[in-house]
């Protein structure tokens, strides 16, 4: 049995590539975006009443990780990327139908647009459905998960003086909490766990219209090197 589904909207996100996106929602509260609703859901009727809600569930497609052949086992980053477990025991992006879900904060509601924060969604992500978060039903106080029983440990993030100035200037231009966004994302150490880079190796990711570069001056430390307008192409 097969079913056809169509997006109800597209996310315009601060994350322009997959690398350095938080592995769960809410780990970077400064990560913001807009969900642009598609016809016929871009009318005010579709979101009437949603202004009473603080958080929403988004069901979406991992549109850059869709696969023809389903995987039975995956290697989740939480386990270092070198240990295989069953796909249904993880939230890995490689899913049988490419469907993901996230709880995100709803900042503002407009006809045709939902303003979001704490997102973990790539720019251009198709959203299949939106549902209000219901605290008494969705929060299970006695729940446990031995594989992921606590948030990932954070590592310290420092800045070269010029990089911090660049981020502050661009943050004002974008009217976005750019310094906080970069620090919150990098503090979770986006590199694959099996890599042990020396200080000479540079990493980079794109936030909004900016390329951010950093390195590891010592194990367990990150230093932001520069924040520059992204080059096209």
XYZ file of C-alpha atoms in Angstrom, residues 143-222:
80
model
C 10.209 8.325 30.144
C 13.785 7.107 29.704
C 16.229 6.429 26.898
C 19.425 4.693 27.940
C 21.082 5.453 24.600
C 20.508 9.217 24.933
C 19.827 9.934 28.573
C 21.194 13.501 28.653
C 22.053 16.342 26.282
C 25.477 16.113 24.641
C 28.305 17.608 26.659
C 29.180 21.111 25.502
C 32.697 22.244 24.672
C 34.015 25.801 25.143
C 33.899 28.154 22.157
C 36.288 31.097 21.921
C 36.685 33.759 19.248
C 39.464 35.519 17.480
C 38.828 39.220 18.009
C 38.245 39.966 14.332
C 35.810 37.050 13.976
C 33.727 38.237 16.915
C 33.559 41.745 15.460
C 32.506 40.319 12.098
C 29.749 38.259 13.737
C 28.462 41.238 15.695
C 28.300 43.422 12.578
C 26.532 40.753 10.523
C 24.175 39.977 13.397
C 23.026 43.592 13.391
C 22.635 43.518 9.616
C 20.527 40.349 9.754
C 18.701 41.365 12.939
C 19.527 37.896 14.248
C 21.355 36.643 17.392
C 24.262 35.473 15.255
C 26.929 35.228 17.957
C 24.626 33.119 20.120
C 23.646 30.948 17.143
C 27.262 30.179 16.268
C 28.250 29.504 19.877
C 25.237 27.286 20.568
C 25.804 25.175 17.454
C 29.576 24.843 17.707
C 29.493 24.088 21.450
C 27.879 20.775 20.519
C 30.985 19.878 18.491
C 29.591 19.181 15.013
C 32.623 17.239 13.759
C 32.308 13.440 13.452
C 33.338 11.902 16.768
C 35.934 9.645 15.134
C 37.906 12.636 13.829
C 40.683 13.990 16.027
C 41.725 17.146 14.179
C 44.892 19.059 14.840
C 44.895 22.851 15.201
C 45.877 23.287 11.549
C 42.621 21.787 10.250
C 39.847 24.289 9.504
C 36.149 23.479 9.561
C 33.337 25.531 8.091
C 29.562 25.790 7.913
C 27.051 28.220 6.460
C 24.652 30.148 8.698
C 22.208 32.515 7.002
C 24.310 34.086 4.198
C 27.624 33.666 6.014
C 30.486 31.203 5.956
C 31.809 30.535 9.460
C 35.218 28.901 9.949
C 36.729 27.452 13.098
C 39.439 25.111 14.298
C 40.348 23.062 17.357
C 43.342 24.755 19.019
C 43.385 21.896 21.542
C 41.268 18.775 22.045
C 37.829 19.709 23.332
C 38.127 23.383 22.386
C 36.847 25.418 19.441
